[in-house]
Short mmCIF file of C-alpha atoms in Angstrom, two decimals:
data_model
loop_
_atom_site.label_atom_id
_atom_site.label_comp_id
_atom_site.label_asym_id
_atom_site.label_seq_id
_atom_site.Cartn_x
_atom_site.Cartn_y
_atom_site.Cartn_z
CA MET A 1 -0.18 0.00 0.05
CA THR A 2 2.80 2.12 0.33
CA ILE A 3 4.80 2.19 -3.32
CA THR A 4 0.95 3.11 -4.42
CA LEU A 5 0.24 6.11 -2.03
CA THR A 6 4.00 7.18 -3.00
CA ARG A 7 3.91 6.11 -6.91
CA ARG A 8 0.42 8.23 -6.79
CA SER A 9 2.13 11.34 -5.38
CA VAL A 10 5.21 10.86 -7.95
CA ILE A 11 2.41 10.64 -10.75
CA ALA A 12 -0.13 13.86 -9.27
CA CYS A 13 3.40 15.61 -9.05
CA VAL A 14 4.75 15.33 -12.09
CA SER A 15 0.66 16.71 -13.69
CA VAL A 16 1.06 19.41 -11.72
CA LEU A 17 4.41 20.47 -12.65
CA ALA A 18 4.33 19.37 -16.48
CA ILE A 19 0.36 21.70 -15.64
CA SER A 20 1.94 24.85 -14.44
CA VAL A 21 4.65 24.65 -16.97
CA LEU A 22 2.79 24.39 -20.16
CA VAL A 23 -0.01 26.90 -18.99
CA PRO A 24 1.85 29.64 -18.19
CA ILE A 25 2.92 28.86 -22.40
CA VAL A 26 -0.49 28.66 -23.86
CA LEU A 27 -2.06 31.41 -22.47
CA HIS A 28 1.60 33.69 -23.44
CA ALA A 29 1.13 32.49 -26.92
CA ALA A 30 -3.29 33.67 -26.46
CA SER A 31 -2.18 37.22 -26.03
CA ALA A 32 -2.28 40.07 -29.32
CA PRO A 33 1.24 40.29 -31.26
CA GLY A 34 3.81 42.41 -29.72
CA VAL A 35 1.42 43.52 -26.14
CA LEU A 36 2.37 42.16 -22.92
CA GLU A 37 -0.47 41.65 -20.11
CA ALA A 38 0.41 40.74 -16.53
CA CYS A 39 -0.94 41.31 -12.81
CA ILE A 40 0.54 43.29 -10.37
CA ASN A 41 0.18 42.42 -6.26
CA PRO A 42 0.91 45.56 -5.06
CA GLY A 43 0.86 45.09 -1.47
CA ASN A 44 4.32 42.74 -2.11
CA GLY A 45 4.94 43.61 -5.57
CA GLY A 46 5.03 40.74 -7.32
CA MET A 47 4.26 40.18 -11.06
CA ARG A 48 2.54 37.26 -13.19
CA LEU A 49 2.68 37.50 -16.83
CA VAL A 50 -0.62 36.27 -17.63
CA ASP A 51 -3.22 36.18 -21.67
CA SER A 52 -5.62 38.46 -22.09
CA SER A 53 -8.64 36.36 -20.96
CA THR A 54 -7.00 35.78 -18.12
CA ALA A 55 -8.50 37.63 -14.98
CA CYS A 56 -6.18 39.62 -11.91
CA HIS A 57 -7.05 38.16 -8.67
CA ASN A 58 -8.45 41.04 -6.06
CA ASN A 59 -5.45 41.56 -4.19
CA GLU A 60 -3.74 43.06 -8.43
CA THR A 61 -4.63 45.54 -10.70
CA ARG A 62 -3.64 44.34 -14.64
CA VAL A 63 -0.81 46.15 -16.50
CA SER A 64 -0.30 45.75 -20.67
CA TRP A 65 3.33 47.15 -22.89
CA ASN A 66 3.51 47.33 -25.81
CA ILE A 67 6.75 45.19 -27.25
CA THR A 68 8.51 47.62 -28.40
CA GLY A 69 8.55 50.96 -27.86
CA PRO A 70 7.79 54.55 -29.60
CA PRO A 71 10.84 55.81 -31.57
CA GLY A 72 13.22 57.68 -29.71
CA PRO A 73 14.33 61.54 -31.29
CA GLN A 74 16.25 62.49 -34.02
CA GLY A 75 19.40 62.38 -32.48
CA ASP A 76 21.94 64.51 -33.27
CA PRO A 77 23.70 64.57 -37.04
CA GLY A 78 27.10 62.17 -36.99
CA PRO A 79 30.25 64.44 -37.75
CA ALA A 80 31.03 63.82 -41.98
CA GLY A 81 32.70 60.92 -43.45
CA PRO A 82 36.47 60.73 -45.47
CA PRO A 83 35.40 62.66 -48.68
CA GLY A 84 34.92 59.23 -51.10
CA PRO A 85 37.54 57.80 -54.38
CA ALA A 86 36.79 60.14 -56.87
CA GLY A 87 33.86 58.78 -59.28
CA PRO A 88 34.28 57.98 -63.54
CA PRO A 89 34.45 60.93 -66.22
CA GLY A 90 31.02 61.76 -66.88
CA PRO A 91 29.52 61.49 -70.19
CA SER A 92 31.14 65.83 -70.87
CA SER A 93 34.16 65.37 -69.08
CA GLY A 94 35.43 62.70 -72.23
CA GLY A 95 33.11 62.37 -74.24
CA PRO A 96 31.52 64.41 -77.90
CA PRO A 97 31.29 66.74 -79.40
CA PHE A 98 35.54 66.34 -78.87
CA VAL A 99 35.79 70.36 -79.92
CA TRP A 100 39.31 72.61 -79.94
CA VAL A 101 39.75 76.19 -81.35
CA CYS A 102 43.01 77.54 -82.86
CA THR A 103 44.00 80.80 -82.22
CA PRO A 104 44.88 83.78 -82.76
CA GLY A 105 43.74 82.85 -86.87
CA ARG A 106 45.56 85.83 -88.85
CA PHE A 107 48.58 87.90 -88.59
CA SER A 108 48.44 91.06 -86.34
CA ASN A 109 49.31 94.23 -88.26
CA ALA A 110 49.39 91.87 -91.35
CA GLY A 111 49.29 93.34 -94.88
CA ALA A 112 49.51 90.34 -97.14
CA ASN A 113 47.44 87.45 -97.97
CA ALA A 114 50.32 84.86 -97.11
CA PRO A 115 49.80 80.36 -97.21
CA ALA A 116 47.83 78.79 -94.71
CA GLU A 117 46.64 75.68 -93.73
CA LEU A 118 44.79 73.57 -90.98
CA TYR A 119 45.37 69.67 -90.53
CA VAL A 120 42.44 67.41 -88.70
CA PHE A 121 43.19 63.75 -88.09
CA ASN A 122 40.99 61.98 -87.17
CA GLY A 123 41.77 59.50 -84.09
CA GLY A 124 39.09 58.15 -83.13
CA SER A 125 38.06 54.00 -84.99
CA SER A 126 35.00 55.34 -86.83
CA THR A 127 34.43 57.73 -89.85
CA ALA A 128 34.05 61.22 -87.60
CA ASN A 129 31.91 63.70 -88.79
CA LEU A 130 32.99 67.33 -88.11
CA SER A 131 33.12 71.13 -89.13
CA VAL A 132 35.76 73.14 -89.24
CA ASN A 133 34.22 76.72 -88.31
CA PHE A 134 36.51 79.89 -89.52
CA LEU A 135 35.08 82.58 -86.98
CA ASP A 136 35.65 86.57 -87.37
CA LYS A 137 35.93 88.33 -84.35
CA ASN A 138 32.45 88.25 -83.18
CA GLY A 139 31.74 84.54 -83.39
CA ASN A 140 30.12 84.34 -87.16
CA ASN A 141 30.83 82.09 -89.54
CA LEU A 142 32.66 83.26 -91.76
CA ALA A 143 33.15 80.08 -94.40
CA GLY A 144 32.66 81.58 -97.92
CA HIS A 145 32.97 85.56 -96.42
CA ASN A 146 35.90 86.67 -99.59
CA ILE A 147 39.13 86.72 -97.62
CA PRO A 148 40.78 90.26 -97.13
CA GLY A 149 42.85 91.74 -99.60
CA SER A 150 43.24 87.37 -101.98
CA PRO A 151 43.89 88.34 -106.04
CA SER A 152 41.19 85.32 -106.70
CA PRO A 153 39.49 86.17 -104.34
CA GLY A 154 38.98 83.50 -102.43
CA THR A 155 37.28 82.67 -100.18
CA TYR A 156 37.30 80.51 -96.49
CA PRO A 157 36.90 76.48 -95.84
CA GLY A 158 35.42 75.61 -94.20
CA GLU A 159 31.43 74.83 -93.60
CA ALA A 160 27.74 76.37 -92.10
CA ASN A 161 27.18 76.13 -89.33
CA GLY A 162 25.64 72.80 -88.24
CA VAL A 163 27.00 70.95 -91.77
CA ASN A 164 29.66 68.14 -90.37
CA VAL A 165 31.78 66.26 -93.42
CA ALA A 166 32.78 62.91 -92.93
CA LEU A 167 36.00 61.34 -92.10
CA ALA A 168 38.01 58.80 -92.42
CA ALA A 169 38.75 56.73 -88.98
CA ASP A 170 43.50 57.40 -89.29
CA HIS A 171 42.94 59.93 -91.80
CA THR A 172 43.76 63.40 -92.30
CA ARG A 173 41.97 66.57 -93.38
CA ASP A 174 44.13 69.57 -95.33
CA LEU A 175 42.18 73.19 -95.88
CA TYR A 176 44.27 75.36 -97.65
CA TRP A 177 43.29 79.47 -97.49
CA GLN A 178 45.49 82.53 -97.34
CA MET A 179 45.99 84.75 -94.41
CA PRO A 180 43.07 87.72 -94.30
CA ILE A 181 44.64 90.82 -95.04
CA ALA A 182 44.27 92.86 -90.89
CA ALA A 183 46.33 96.55 -91.96
CA GLY A 184 46.49 98.89 -94.44
CA MET A 185 44.70 101.70 -96.42
CA GLY A 186 40.89 99.96 -96.88
CA PHE A 187 40.84 97.83 -93.87
CA ASP A 188 39.59 98.01 -90.76
CA GLY A 189 41.21 94.43 -89.64
CA VAL A 190 37.78 93.54 -87.99
CA THR A 191 35.50 93.40 -91.36
CA ASP A 192 35.58 89.35 -92.40
CA VAL A 193 38.71 88.34 -90.63
CA SER A 194 39.11 85.40 -88.66
CA PHE A 195 39.63 85.07 -85.39
CA SER A 196 39.71 81.74 -84.36
CA ILE A 197 38.75 78.19 -86.10
CA ARG A 198 37.23 75.90 -84.39
CA VAL A 199 36.62 71.74 -84.95
CA VAL A 200 33.88 69.64 -83.59
CA SER A 201 34.20 65.77 -84.82
CA ASP A 202 31.91 63.23 -82.85
CA GLN A 203 35.09 60.94 -82.69
CA PRO A 204 38.81 61.76 -81.12
CA ILE A 205 40.82 64.11 -83.12
CA VAL A 206 43.58 66.19 -82.76
CA VAL A 207 44.00 69.86 -84.06
CA GLY A 208 46.89 70.65 -86.43
CA ALA A 209 47.64 74.48 -88.74
CA ARG A 210 50.90 75.99 -89.99
CA PHE A 211 50.70 79.22 -90.86
CA ASP A 212 53.86 81.18 -94.43
CA PHE A 213 55.24 84.29 -93.71
CA HIS A 214 58.41 84.40 -95.54
CA PRO A 215 60.92 83.18 -94.74
CA PHE A 216 59.20 81.71 -91.51
CA GLU A 217 56.58 78.40 -90.88
CA MET A 218 54.79 78.84 -87.75
CA PRO A 219 52.95 76.19 -86.58
CA GLN A 220 49.75 77.31 -85.02
CA VAL A 221 48.59 76.16 -81.34
CA CYS A 222 45.04 74.78 -81.15
CA HIS A 223 43.29 73.40 -78.26
CA VAL A 224 40.85 71.03 -76.86
CA LEU A 225 38.30 72.37 -74.70
CA SER A 226 37.53 70.93 -71.62
CA ARG A 227 34.04 70.60 -70.64
#
């Protein structure tokens, strides 16, 4: 008989323990998502988590709170970070259009029509569409205008604004003209006088010029415009 009672006692104890462990789990699982509820005993400060459907005892006060609290105030800005690496070149810092300018485009105070040449080399991998423009002091295109003092009379080479010509890869375009007379009676040094030569291309190019002024041959500097 003693043994039987002992076994029953053990079974009863295990059952009570299982219930005490499983009941809070079930009750907690039934609570609203993100909310905790508890019963507080103000007398002894005890607190027990309960399900939303479980009533508190008469000597307890019910409380609840969100697991996630409200957002706090925005913090102060942090210190500036170190500069990042330089980015790749953009489309306007090395891509088309490629623009070259040769200036000056005349001899100052010169009274004779010295010969001159302009060279345009297509360094791209495909045919270039380019335009050569002789410009006066105010940026007017002088293509087809008579060259002051030219005995022929000769006219300026090059293209009108918006007109392009094709130049195959690795080919050189050679334009020949006579320098305008920029001094002397009947010449004001401005009208139809080329001050600059602009070359625009959709492929990489190299531009150079040569002025003859007897007894000298003078290479003229041409610069690529950076954007």
